[in-house]
């Protein structure tokens, strides 16, 4: 933040823990130092900016002090002071992986939270290094192990078909998933109906005997989570199985799985296999089975 913050803007500081003070003169330094003190912020660095000065560190103690130079709009910053500052900031955000996991799980908005790595170990799924290697044949055990139609939170890495399966299992109860960029989120509610030509989510629909194959795509290669609520998707004819496909976020797959909850079965297409993985079924085909696509 720079310039002269308004009272409303200054309230942002009440939601911060640390600050970097970067000023060009004593008057600005005194003003900003007093402002940071009012809000109880811990000072990470106190730096003097000189456009053409000699960059140097004057104090490498708990608060980094010195001169930083060459800060021009559009230019990449470099130099010993800048490097030391980056190191301090990185250290501040360097959480132990186990601690970070505990923090995320503790913040889950529902009572029952599924840690996918722990679930994989419980069910005997193999690991490659630290990563669980989920296979479609694990799906029946997963869905038998977890409670049905109760609020669930889902945490960790897994294929889109596993996320879709668990989101559908929780329906109609609340479902949340952890996104590394967004935190805990609920799948948006989608609306079956005609898709506007300018919608951020589009689809190519085709019929292969019984199932409806829905290949979703993003015209701009990106869709913001904030745009997801109320997006239109094709209605599903009664009694029709559906295969979902496309390079779309996990939160859209979970939203689609819940939107098409009435389908007798639902699968997610896996391009390397050329087949869909059944992640929900009222009978036949069974969960974990493959659905041929094409032809």
PDB file of N, CA and C in Angstrom, residues 151-255:
ATOM      1  N   UNK A 151     -22.745 -34.410   5.374  1.00  0.00           N
ATOM      2  CA  UNK A 151     -21.782 -33.371   4.996  1.00  0.00           C
ATOM      3  C   UNK A 151     -20.348 -33.901   5.035  1.00  0.00           C
ATOM      4  N   UNK A 152     -19.609 -33.634   3.965  1.00  0.00           N
ATOM      5  CA  UNK A 152     -18.233 -34.114   3.854  1.00  0.00           C
ATOM      6  C   UNK A 152     -17.318 -33.000   3.362  1.00  0.00           C
ATOM      7  N   UNK A 153     -16.070 -33.041   3.823  1.00  0.00           N
ATOM      8  CA  UNK A 153     -15.011 -32.200   3.278  1.00  0.00           C
ATOM      9  C   UNK A 153     -13.952 -33.108   2.690  1.00  0.00           C
ATOM     10  N   UNK A 154     -13.347 -32.708   1.586  1.00  0.00           N
ATOM     11  CA  UNK A 154     -12.369 -33.547   0.887  1.00  0.00           C
ATOM     12  C   UNK A 154     -11.067 -32.776   0.738  1.00  0.00           C
ATOM     13  N   UNK A 155      -9.968 -33.412   1.193  1.00  0.00           N
ATOM     14  CA  UNK A 155      -8.673 -32.732   1.203  1.00  0.00           C
ATOM     15  C   UNK A 155      -7.611 -33.625   0.583  1.00  0.00           C
ATOM     16  N   UNK A 156      -6.851 -33.067  -0.363  1.00  0.00           N
ATOM     17  CA  UNK A 156      -5.715 -33.785  -0.921  1.00  0.00           C
ATOM     18  C   UNK A 156      -5.814 -33.983  -2.419  1.00  0.00           C
ATOM     19  N   UNK A 157      -4.742 -34.540  -2.987  1.00  0.00           N
ATOM     20  CA  UNK A 157      -4.681 -34.766  -4.424  1.00  0.00           C
ATOM     21  C   UNK A 157      -5.333 -36.093  -4.791  1.00  0.00           C
ATOM     22  N   UNK A 158      -6.095 -36.070  -5.868  1.00  0.00           N
ATOM     23  CA  UNK A 158      -6.723 -37.289  -6.369  1.00  0.00           C
ATOM     24  C   UNK A 158      -7.265 -37.000  -7.762  1.00  0.00           C
ATOM     25  N   UNK A 159      -7.527 -38.044  -8.559  1.00  0.00           N
ATOM     26  CA  UNK A 159      -8.086 -37.834  -9.901  1.00  0.00           C
ATOM     27  C   UNK A 159      -9.474 -37.204  -9.842  1.00  0.00           C
ATOM     28  N   UNK A 160      -9.864 -36.583 -10.947  1.00  0.00           N
ATOM     29  CA  UNK A 160     -11.179 -35.928 -10.998  1.00  0.00           C
ATOM     30  C   UNK A 160     -12.324 -36.909 -10.775  1.00  0.00           C
ATOM     31  N   UNK A 161     -12.160 -38.167 -11.231  1.00  0.00           N
ATOM     32  CA  UNK A 161     -13.243 -39.137 -11.045  1.00  0.00           C
ATOM     33  C   UNK A 161     -13.451 -39.489  -9.572  1.00  0.00           C
ATOM     34  N   UNK A 162     -12.386 -39.457  -8.769  1.00  0.00           N
ATOM     35  CA  UNK A 162     -12.539 -39.736  -7.340  1.00  0.00           C
ATOM     36  C   UNK A 162     -13.243 -38.576  -6.647  1.00  0.00           C
ATOM     37  N   UNK A 163     -12.881 -37.369  -7.012  1.00  0.00           N
ATOM     38  CA  UNK A 163     -13.569 -36.199  -6.463  1.00  0.00           C
ATOM     39  C   UNK A 163     -15.047 -36.220  -6.831  1.00  0.00           C
ATOM     40  N   UNK A 164     -15.350 -36.522  -8.096  1.00  0.00           N
ATOM     41  CA  UNK A 164     -16.744 -36.575  -8.538  1.00  0.00           C
ATOM     42  C   UNK A 164     -17.516 -37.647  -7.778  1.00  0.00           C
ATOM     43  N   UNK A 165     -16.888 -38.798  -7.564  1.00  0.00           N
ATOM     44  CA  UNK A 165     -17.554 -39.901  -6.873  1.00  0.00           C
ATOM     45  C   UNK A 165     -17.923 -39.522  -5.444  1.00  0.00           C
ATOM     46  N   UNK A 166     -16.997 -38.890  -4.727  1.00  0.00           N
ATOM     47  CA  UNK A 166     -17.253 -38.553  -3.325  1.00  0.00           C
ATOM     48  C   UNK A 166     -18.238 -37.390  -3.212  1.00  0.00           C
ATOM     49  N   UNK A 167     -18.167 -36.445  -4.145  1.00  0.00           N
ATOM     50  CA  UNK A 167     -19.137 -35.340  -4.142  1.00  0.00           C
ATOM     51  C   UNK A 167     -20.551 -35.869  -4.362  1.00  0.00           C
ATOM     52  N   UNK A 168     -20.679 -36.839  -5.267  1.00  0.00           N
ATOM     53  CA  UNK A 168     -21.997 -37.447  -5.530  1.00  0.00           C
ATOM     54  C   UNK A 168     -22.454 -38.267  -4.331  1.00  0.00           C
ATOM     55  N   UNK A 169     -21.530 -38.945  -3.661  1.00  0.00           N
ATOM     56  CA  UNK A 169     -21.879 -39.744  -2.484  1.00  0.00           C
ATOM     57  C   UNK A 169     -22.479 -38.866  -1.384  1.00  0.00           C
ATOM     58  N   UNK A 170     -21.934 -37.671  -1.212  1.00  0.00           N
ATOM     59  CA  UNK A 170     -22.402 -36.777  -0.149  1.00  0.00           C
ATOM     60  C   UNK A 170     -23.771 -36.177  -0.445  1.00  0.00           C
ATOM     61  N   UNK A 171     -24.148 -36.082  -1.709  1.00  0.00           N
ATOM     62  CA  UNK A 171     -25.417 -35.452  -2.091  1.00  0.00           C
ATOM     63  C   UNK A 171     -26.592 -36.134  -1.375  1.00  0.00           C
ATOM     64  N   UNK A 172     -27.591 -35.377  -0.891  1.00  0.00           N
ATOM     65  CA  UNK A 172     -27.801 -33.927  -1.040  1.00  0.00           C
ATOM     66  C   UNK A 172     -27.187 -33.092   0.084  1.00  0.00           C
ATOM     67  N   UNK A 173     -26.400 -33.725   0.946  1.00  0.00           N
ATOM     68  CA  UNK A 173     -25.773 -32.975   2.035  1.00  0.00           C
ATOM     69  C   UNK A 173     -24.675 -32.062   1.499  1.00  0.00           C
ATOM     70  N   UNK A 174     -24.193 -31.178   2.346  1.00  0.00           N
ATOM     71  CA  UNK A 174     -23.135 -30.246   1.945  1.00  0.00           C
ATOM     72  C   UNK A 174     -21.855 -30.994   1.585  1.00  0.00           C
ATOM     73  N   UNK A 175     -21.136 -30.439   0.634  1.00  0.00           N
ATOM     74  CA  UNK A 175     -19.839 -30.991   0.245  1.00  0.00           C
ATOM     75  C   UNK A 175     -18.869 -29.834   0.049  1.00  0.00           C
ATOM     76  N   UNK A 176     -17.667 -29.991   0.597  1.00  0.00           N
ATOM     77  CA  UNK A 176     -16.617 -28.985   0.440  1.00  0.00           C
ATOM     78  C   UNK A 176     -15.337 -29.673  -0.010  1.00  0.00           C
ATOM     79  N   UNK A 177     -14.551 -28.955  -0.774  1.00  0.00           N
ATOM     80  CA  UNK A 177     -13.254 -29.471  -1.209  1.00  0.00           C
ATOM     81  C   UNK A 177     -12.207 -28.388  -1.009  1.00  0.00           C
ATOM     82  N   UNK A 178     -10.981 -28.829  -0.757  1.00  0.00           N
ATOM     83  CA  UNK A 178      -9.914 -27.860  -0.526  1.00  0.00           C
ATOM     84  C   UNK A 178      -9.171 -27.609  -1.824  1.00  0.00           C
ATOM     85  N   UNK A 179      -9.132 -26.354  -2.226  1.00  0.00           N
ATOM     86  CA  UNK A 179      -8.386 -25.928  -3.402  1.00  0.00           C
ATOM     87  C   UNK A 179      -7.175 -25.134  -2.914  1.00  0.00           C
ATOM     88  N   UNK A 180      -5.959 -25.495  -3.343  1.00  0.00           N
ATOM     89  CA  UNK A 180      -4.766 -24.798  -2.844  1.00  0.00           C
ATOM     90  C   UNK A 180      -4.791 -23.295  -3.063  1.00  0.00           C
ATOM     91  N   UNK A 181      -5.483 -22.842  -4.105  1.00  0.00           N
ATOM     92  CA  UNK A 181      -5.535 -21.406  -4.387  1.00  0.00           C
ATOM     93  C   UNK A 181      -6.727 -20.724  -3.749  1.00  0.00           C
ATOM     94  N   UNK A 182      -7.799 -21.477  -3.492  1.00  0.00           N
ATOM     95  CA  UNK A 182      -9.043 -20.876  -3.031  1.00  0.00           C
ATOM     96  C   UNK A 182      -9.396 -21.225  -1.594  1.00  0.00           C
ATOM     97  N   UNK A 183      -8.734 -22.229  -1.034  1.00  0.00           N
ATOM     98  CA  UNK A 183      -9.109 -22.699   0.289  1.00  0.00           C
ATOM     99  C   UNK A 183     -10.299 -23.645   0.207  1.00  0.00           C
ATOM    100  N   UNK A 184     -11.088 -23.692   1.280  1.00  0.00           N
ATOM    101  CA  UNK A 184     -12.262 -24.564   1.305  1.00  0.00           C
ATOM    102  C   UNK A 184     -13.400 -23.940   0.507  1.00  0.00           C
ATOM    103  N   UNK A 185     -13.897 -24.677  -0.469  1.00  0.00           N
ATOM    104  CA  UNK A 185     -14.976 -24.168  -1.320  1.00  0.00           C
ATOM    105  C   UNK A 185     -16.039 -25.245  -1.501  1.00  0.00           C
ATOM    106  N   UNK A 186     -17.250 -24.803  -1.752  1.00  0.00           N
ATOM    107  CA  UNK A 186     -18.341 -25.706  -2.121  1.00  0.00           C
ATOM    108  C   UNK A 186     -18.510 -25.652  -3.632  1.00  0.00           C
ATOM    109  N   UNK A 187     -18.842 -26.771  -4.272  1.00  0.00           N
ATOM    110  CA  UNK A 187     -19.089 -26.719  -5.713  1.00  0.00           C
ATOM    111  C   UNK A 187     -20.238 -25.754  -6.007  1.00  0.00           C
ATOM    112  N   UNK A 188     -20.127 -24.956  -7.043  1.00  0.00           N
ATOM    113  CA  UNK A 188     -21.216 -24.032  -7.364  1.00  0.00           C
ATOM    114  C   UNK A 188     -22.456 -24.784  -7.834  1.00  0.00           C
ATOM    115  N   UNK A 189     -23.597 -24.160  -7.673  1.00  0.00           N
ATOM    116  CA  UNK A 189     -24.848 -24.728  -8.184  1.00  0.00           C
ATOM    117  C   UNK A 189     -24.954 -24.414  -9.672  1.00  0.00           C
ATOM    118  N   UNK A 190     -25.150 -25.444 -10.485  1.00  0.00           N
ATOM    119  CA  UNK A 190     -25.267 -25.274 -11.927  1.00  0.00           C
ATOM    120  C   UNK A 190     -26.730 -25.366 -12.340  1.00  0.00           C
ATOM    121  N   UNK A 191     -27.054 -24.776 -13.472  1.00  0.00           N
ATOM    122  CA  UNK A 191     -28.447 -24.681 -13.913  1.00  0.00           C
ATOM    123  C   UNK A 191     -28.635 -25.407 -15.236  1.00  0.00           C
ATOM    124  N   UNK A 192     -29.381 -26.513 -15.271  1.00  0.00           N
ATOM    125  CA  UNK A 192     -29.650 -27.187 -16.547  1.00  0.00           C
ATOM    126  C   UNK A 192     -30.474 -26.301 -17.472  1.00  0.00           C
ATOM    127  N   UNK A 193     -29.963 -26.083 -18.663  1.00  0.00           N
ATOM    128  CA  UNK A 193     -30.657 -25.237 -19.622  1.00  0.00           C
ATOM    129  C   UNK A 193     -29.749 -24.867 -20.775  1.00  0.00           C
ATOM    130  N   UNK A 194     -30.236 -24.041 -21.691  1.00  0.00           N
ATOM    131  CA  UNK A 194     -29.427 -23.634 -22.853  1.00  0.00           C
ATOM    132  C   UNK A 194     -28.180 -22.870 -22.412  1.00  0.00           C
ATOM    133  N   UNK A 195     -27.077 -23.122 -23.099  1.00  0.00           N
ATOM    134  CA  UNK A 195     -25.822 -22.439 -22.775  1.00  0.00           C
ATOM    135  C   UNK A 195     -25.684 -21.178 -23.625  1.00  0.00           C
ATOM    136  N   UNK A 196     -25.577 -19.995 -23.010  1.00  0.00           N
ATOM    137  CA  UNK A 196     -25.328 -18.780 -23.791  1.00  0.00           C
ATOM    138  C   UNK A 196     -24.017 -18.905 -24.563  1.00  0.00           C
ATOM    139  N   UNK A 197     -23.973 -18.322 -25.747  1.00  0.00           N
ATOM    140  CA  UNK A 197     -22.780 -18.452 -26.595  1.00  0.00           C
ATOM    141  C   UNK A 197     -21.552 -17.796 -25.978  1.00  0.00           C
ATOM    142  N   UNK A 198     -21.763 -16.844 -25.066  1.00  0.00           N
ATOM    143  CA  UNK A 198     -20.625 -16.161 -24.453  1.00  0.00           C
ATOM    144  C   UNK A 198     -20.314 -16.681 -23.046  1.00  0.00           C
ATOM    145  N   UNK A 199     -20.910 -17.797 -22.665  1.00  0.00           N
ATOM    146  CA  UNK A 199     -20.671 -18.352 -21.330  1.00  0.00           C
ATOM    147  C   UNK A 199     -19.237 -18.854 -21.212  1.00  0.00           C
ATOM    148  N   UNK A 200     -18.629 -18.760 -20.017  1.00  0.00           N
ATOM    149  CA  UNK A 200     -17.245 -19.215 -19.848  1.00  0.00           C
ATOM    150  C   UNK A 200     -17.091 -20.732 -19.894  1.00  0.00           C
ATOM    151  N   UNK A 201     -18.221 -21.448 -19.814  1.00  0.00           N
ATOM    152  CA  UNK A 201     -18.207 -22.913 -19.908  1.00  0.00           C
ATOM    153  C   UNK A 201     -19.064 -23.333 -21.089  1.00  0.00           C
ATOM    154  N   UNK A 202     -18.469 -24.082 -22.014  1.00  0.00           N
ATOM    155  CA  UNK A 202     -19.184 -24.574 -23.188  1.00  0.00           C
ATOM    156  C   UNK A 202     -19.082 -26.097 -23.225  1.00  0.00           C
ATOM    157  N   UNK A 203     -19.882 -26.718 -24.095  1.00  0.00           N
ATOM    158  CA  UNK A 203     -19.914 -28.180 -24.127  1.00  0.00           C
ATOM    159  C   UNK A 203     -20.203 -28.680 -25.536  1.00  0.00           C
ATOM    160  N   UNK A 204     -19.596 -29.814 -25.863  1.00  0.00           N
ATOM    161  CA  UNK A 204     -19.933 -30.565 -27.079  1.00  0.00           C
ATOM    162  C   UNK A 204     -20.633 -31.836 -26.615  1.00  0.00           C
ATOM    163  N   UNK A 205     -21.901 -31.977 -26.976  1.00  0.00           N
ATOM    164  CA  UNK A 205     -22.685 -33.130 -26.538  1.00  0.00           C
ATOM    165  C   UNK A 205     -22.847 -34.117 -27.683  1.00  0.00           C
ATOM    166  N   UNK A 206     -22.705 -35.405 -27.379  1.00  0.00           N
ATOM    167  CA  UNK A 206     -22.920 -36.451 -28.381  1.00  0.00           C
ATOM    168  C   UNK A 206     -23.467 -37.677 -27.685  1.00  0.00           C
ATOM    169  N   UNK A 207     -24.148 -38.508 -28.437  1.00  0.00           N
ATOM    170  CA  UNK A 207     -24.793 -39.698 -27.872  1.00  0.00           C
ATOM    171  C   UNK A 207     -24.124 -40.941 -28.419  1.00  0.00           C
ATOM    172  N   UNK A 208     -23.677 -41.814 -27.544  1.00  0.00           N
ATOM    173  CA  UNK A 208     -23.097 -43.093 -27.937  1.00  0.00           C
ATOM    174  C   UNK A 208     -23.979 -44.184 -27.337  1.00  0.00           C
ATOM    175  N   UNK A 209     -24.883 -44.731 -28.127  1.00  0.00           N
ATOM    176  CA  UNK A 209     -25.902 -45.681 -27.668  1.00  0.00           C
ATOM    177  C   UNK A 209     -26.629 -45.081 -26.464  1.00  0.00           C
ATOM    178  N   UNK A 210     -26.490 -45.679 -25.268  1.00  0.00           N
ATOM    179  CA  UNK A 210     -27.240 -45.165 -24.119  1.00  0.00           C
ATOM    180  C   UNK A 210     -26.663 -43.884 -23.535  1.00  0.00           C
ATOM    181  N   UNK A 211     -25.347 -43.821 -23.223  1.00  0.00           N
ATOM    182  CA  UNK A 211     -24.883 -42.651 -22.474  1.00  0.00           C
ATOM    183  C   UNK A 211     -24.858 -41.372 -23.300  1.00  0.00           C
ATOM    184  N   UNK A 212     -24.990 -40.271 -22.575  1.00  0.00           N
ATOM    185  CA  UNK A 212     -24.791 -38.950 -23.163  1.00  0.00           C
ATOM    186  C   UNK A 212     -23.363 -38.539 -22.840  1.00  0.00           C
ATOM    187  N   UNK A 213     -22.589 -38.220 -23.863  1.00  0.00           N
ATOM    188  CA  UNK A 213     -21.192 -37.831 -23.684  1.00  0.00           C
ATOM    189  C   UNK A 213     -21.116 -36.311 -23.714  1.00  0.00           C
ATOM    190  N   UNK A 214     -20.686 -35.719 -22.620  1.00  0.00           N
ATOM    191  CA  UNK A 214     -20.603 -34.262 -22.507  1.00  0.00           C
ATOM    192  C   UNK A 214     -19.143 -33.855 -22.375  1.00  0.00           C
ATOM    193  N   UNK A 215     -18.626 -33.241 -23.419  1.00  0.00           N
ATOM    194  CA  UNK A 215     -17.229 -32.800 -23.437  1.00  0.00           C
ATOM    195  C   UNK A 215     -17.198 -31.298 -23.174  1.00  0.00           C
ATOM    196  N   UNK A 216     -16.889 -30.921 -21.947  1.00  0.00           N
ATOM    197  CA  UNK A 216     -16.880 -29.512 -21.559  1.00  0.00           C
ATOM    198  C   UNK A 216     -15.540 -28.862 -21.913  1.00  0.00           C
ATOM    199  N   UNK A 217     -15.591 -27.588 -22.255  1.00  0.00           N
ATOM    200  CA  UNK A 217     -14.360 -26.863 -22.545  1.00  0.00           C
ATOM    201  C   UNK A 217     -14.523 -25.395 -22.168  1.00  0.00           C
ATOM    202  N   UNK A 218     -13.384 -24.739 -21.969  1.00  0.00           N
ATOM    203  CA  UNK A 218     -13.344 -23.330 -21.580  1.00  0.00           C
ATOM    204  C   UNK A 218     -12.826 -22.525 -22.760  1.00  0.00           C
ATOM    205  N   UNK A 219     -13.660 -21.722 -23.407  1.00  0.00           N
ATOM    206  CA  UNK A 219     -13.223 -20.967 -24.591  1.00  0.00           C
ATOM    207  C   UNK A 219     -11.986 -20.109 -24.350  1.00  0.00           C
ATOM    208  N   UNK A 220     -11.835 -19.581 -23.138  1.00  0.00           N
ATOM    209  CA  UNK A 220     -10.665 -18.751 -22.831  1.00  0.00           C
ATOM    210  C   UNK A 220      -9.608 -19.524 -22.044  1.00  0.00           C
ATOM    211  N   UNK A 221      -9.797 -20.836 -21.926  1.00  0.00           N
ATOM    212  CA  UNK A 221      -8.885 -21.725 -21.189  1.00  0.00           C
ATOM    213  C   UNK A 221      -8.876 -21.457 -19.689  1.00  0.00           C
ATOM    214  N   UNK A 222      -9.828 -20.673 -19.202  1.00  0.00           N
ATOM    215  CA  UNK A 222      -9.873 -20.365 -17.774  1.00  0.00           C
ATOM    216  C   UNK A 222     -11.288 -19.985 -17.372  1.00  0.00           C
ATOM    217  N   UNK A 223     -11.683 -20.422 -16.202  1.00  0.00           N
ATOM    218  CA  UNK A 223     -12.938 -19.960 -15.616  1.00  0.00           C
ATOM    219  C   UNK A 223     -12.683 -19.683 -14.141  1.00  0.00           C
ATOM    220  N   UNK A 224     -13.118 -18.538 -13.690  1.00  0.00           N
ATOM    221  CA  UNK A 224     -12.938 -18.163 -12.294  1.00  0.00           C
ATOM    222  C   UNK A 224     -14.028 -18.817 -11.451  1.00  0.00           C
ATOM    223  N   UNK A 225     -13.644 -19.233 -10.254  1.00  0.00           N
ATOM    224  CA  UNK A 225     -14.624 -19.857  -9.362  1.00  0.00           C
ATOM    225  C   UNK A 225     -15.822 -18.939  -9.126  1.00  0.00           C
ATOM    226  N   UNK A 226     -15.572 -17.631  -9.065  1.00  0.00           N
ATOM    227  CA  UNK A 226     -16.653 -16.673  -8.834  1.00  0.00           C
ATOM    228  C   UNK A 226     -17.667 -16.663  -9.974  1.00  0.00           C
ATOM    229  N   UNK A 227     -17.271 -17.142 -11.151  1.00  0.00           N
ATOM    230  CA  UNK A 227     -18.184 -17.199 -12.292  1.00  0.00           C
ATOM    231  C   UNK A 227     -19.014 -18.480 -12.308  1.00  0.00           C
ATOM    232  N   UNK A 228     -18.687 -19.423 -11.422  1.00  0.00           N
ATOM    233  CA  UNK A 228     -19.302 -20.742 -11.505  1.00  0.00           C
ATOM    234  C   UNK A 228     -20.758 -20.804 -11.104  1.00  0.00           C
ATOM    235  N   UNK A 229     -21.152 -20.020 -10.110  1.00  0.00           N
ATOM    236  CA  UNK A 229     -22.519 -20.099  -9.605  1.00  0.00           C
ATOM    237  C   UNK A 229     -23.534 -19.784 -10.703  1.00  0.00           C
ATOM    238  N   UNK A 230     -24.448 -20.731 -10.943  1.00  0.00           N
ATOM    239  CA  UNK A 230     -25.512 -20.520 -11.916  1.00  0.00           C
ATOM    240  C   UNK A 230     -25.147 -20.781 -13.359  1.00  0.00           C
ATOM    241  N   UNK A 231     -23.943 -21.294 -13.627  1.00  0.00           N
ATOM    242  CA  UNK A 231     -23.589 -21.613 -15.012  1.00  0.00           C
ATOM    243  C   UNK A 231     -24.571 -22.626 -15.588  1.00  0.00           C
ATOM    244  N   UNK A 232     -24.885 -22.457 -16.864  1.00  0.00           N
ATOM    245  CA  UNK A 232     -25.810 -23.374 -17.535  1.00  0.00           C
ATOM    246  C   UNK A 232     -25.072 -24.616 -18.014  1.00  0.00           C
ATOM    247  N   UNK A 233     -25.738 -25.761 -17.898  1.00  0.00           N
ATOM    248  CA  UNK A 233     -25.215 -27.031 -18.407  1.00  0.00           C
ATOM    249  C   UNK A 233     -26.365 -27.758 -19.099  1.00  0.00           C
ATOM    250  N   UNK A 234     -26.068 -28.672 -20.017  1.00  0.00           N
ATOM    251  CA  UNK A 234     -27.149 -29.356 -20.735  1.00  0.00           C
ATOM    252  C   UNK A 234     -28.033 -30.168 -19.790  1.00  0.00           C
ATOM    253  N   UNK A 235     -29.349 -30.124 -19.990  1.00  0.00           N
ATOM    254  CA  UNK A 235     -30.225 -30.985 -19.191  1.00  0.00           C
ATOM    255  C   UNK A 235     -30.012 -32.444 -19.582  1.00  0.00           C
ATOM    256  N   UNK A 236     -30.245 -33.330 -18.641  1.00  0.00           N
ATOM    257  CA  UNK A 236     -30.029 -34.756 -18.881  1.00  0.00           C
ATOM    258  C   UNK A 236     -31.371 -35.457 -19.041  1.00  0.00           C
ATOM    259  N   UNK A 237     -31.590 -36.143 -20.173  1.00  0.00           N
ATOM    260  CA  UNK A 237     -32.843 -36.889 -20.340  1.00  0.00           C
ATOM    261  C   UNK A 237     -33.016 -37.930 -19.233  1.00  0.00           C
ATOM    262  N   UNK A 238     -34.236 -38.136 -18.792  1.00  0.00           N
ATOM    263  CA  UNK A 238     -34.503 -39.079 -17.709  1.00  0.00           C
ATOM    264  C   UNK A 238     -34.017 -40.477 -18.076  1.00  0.00           C
ATOM    265  N   UNK A 239     -33.416 -41.151 -17.112  1.00  0.00           N
ATOM    266  CA  UNK A 239     -32.981 -42.524 -17.313  1.00  0.00           C
ATOM    267  C   UNK A 239     -31.734 -42.684 -18.146  1.00  0.00           C
ATOM    268  N   UNK A 240     -31.008 -41.604 -18.384  1.00  0.00           N
ATOM    269  CA  UNK A 240     -29.824 -41.647 -19.245  1.00  0.00           C
ATOM    270  C   UNK A 240     -28.546 -41.552 -18.423  1.00  0.00           C
ATOM    271  N   UNK A 241     -27.616 -42.466 -18.686  1.00  0.00           N
ATOM    272  CA  UNK A 241     -26.297 -42.364 -18.085  1.00  0.00           C
ATOM    273  C   UNK A 241     -25.509 -41.262 -18.762  1.00  0.00           C
ATOM    274  N   UNK A 242     -24.494 -40.738 -18.069  1.00  0.00           N
ATOM    275  CA  UNK A 242     -23.742 -39.610 -18.621  1.00  0.00           C
ATOM    276  C   UNK A 242     -22.250 -39.808 -18.390  1.00  0.00           C
ATOM    277  N   UNK A 243     -21.468 -39.452 -19.405  1.00  0.00           N
ATOM    278  CA  UNK A 243     -20.013 -39.459 -19.311  1.00  0.00           C
ATOM    279  C   UNK A 243     -19.542 -38.012 -19.387  1.00  0.00           C
ATOM    280  N   UNK A 244     -18.837 -37.553 -18.371  1.00  0.00           N
ATOM    281  CA  UNK A 244     -18.314 -36.190 -18.331  1.00  0.00           C
ATOM    282  C   UNK A 244     -16.875 -36.179 -18.820  1.00  0.00           C
ATOM    283  N   UNK A 245     -16.519 -35.136 -19.544  1.00  0.00           N
ATOM    284  CA  UNK A 245     -15.162 -35.030 -20.073  1.00  0.00           C
ATOM    285  C   UNK A 245     -14.766 -33.566 -20.152  1.00  0.00           C
ATOM    286  N   UNK A 246     -13.467 -33.313 -20.283  1.00  0.00           N
ATOM    287  CA  UNK A 246     -12.986 -31.958 -20.510  1.00  0.00           C
ATOM    288  C   UNK A 246     -11.908 -31.525 -19.540  1.00  0.00           C
ATOM    289  N   UNK A 247     -11.103 -30.555 -19.985  1.00  0.00           N
ATOM    290  CA  UNK A 247     -10.064 -29.972 -19.137  1.00  0.00           C
ATOM    291  C   UNK A 247     -10.673 -28.833 -18.335  1.00  0.00           C
ATOM    292  N   UNK A 248     -11.281 -29.190 -17.230  1.00  0.00           N
ATOM    293  CA  UNK A 248     -11.960 -28.224 -16.368  1.00  0.00           C
ATOM    294  C   UNK A 248     -11.525 -28.475 -14.924  1.00  0.00           C
ATOM    295  N   UNK A 249     -11.681 -27.486 -14.035  1.00  0.00           N
ATOM    296  CA  UNK A 249     -11.240 -27.650 -12.643  1.00  0.00           C
ATOM    297  C   UNK A 249     -12.009 -28.750 -11.914  1.00  0.00           C
ATOM    298  N   UNK A 250     -11.378 -29.272 -10.869  1.00  0.00           N
ATOM    299  CA  UNK A 250     -12.036 -30.289 -10.043  1.00  0.00           C
ATOM    300  C   UNK A 250     -13.357 -29.774  -9.484  1.00  0.00           C
ATOM    301  N   UNK A 251     -13.422 -28.468  -9.145  1.00  0.00           N
ATOM    302  CA  UNK A 251     -14.660 -27.967  -8.555  1.00  0.00           C
ATOM    303  C   UNK A 251     -15.812 -27.958  -9.556  1.00  0.00           C
ATOM    304  N   UNK A 252     -15.505 -27.953 -10.838  1.00  0.00           N
ATOM    305  CA  UNK A 252     -16.572 -28.082 -11.830  1.00  0.00           C
ATOM    306  C   UNK A 252     -17.005 -29.536 -11.968  1.00  0.00           C
ATOM    307  N   UNK A 253     -16.058 -30.463 -11.872  1.00  0.00           N
ATOM    308  CA  UNK A 253     -16.439 -31.880 -11.917  1.00  0.00           C
ATOM    309  C   UNK A 253     -17.328 -32.246 -10.730  1.00  0.00           C
ATOM    310  N   UNK A 254     -17.001 -31.756  -9.543  1.00  0.00           N
ATOM    311  CA  UNK A 254     -17.846 -32.065  -8.390  1.00  0.00           C
ATOM    312  C   UNK A 254     -19.213 -31.399  -8.529  1.00  0.00           C
ATOM    313  N   UNK A 255     -19.246 -30.193  -9.089  1.00  0.00           N
ATOM    314  CA  UNK A 255     -20.523 -29.514  -9.319  1.00  0.00           C
ATOM    315  C   UNK A 255     -21.372 -30.286 -10.323  1.00  0.00           C
TER     316      UNK A 255
END
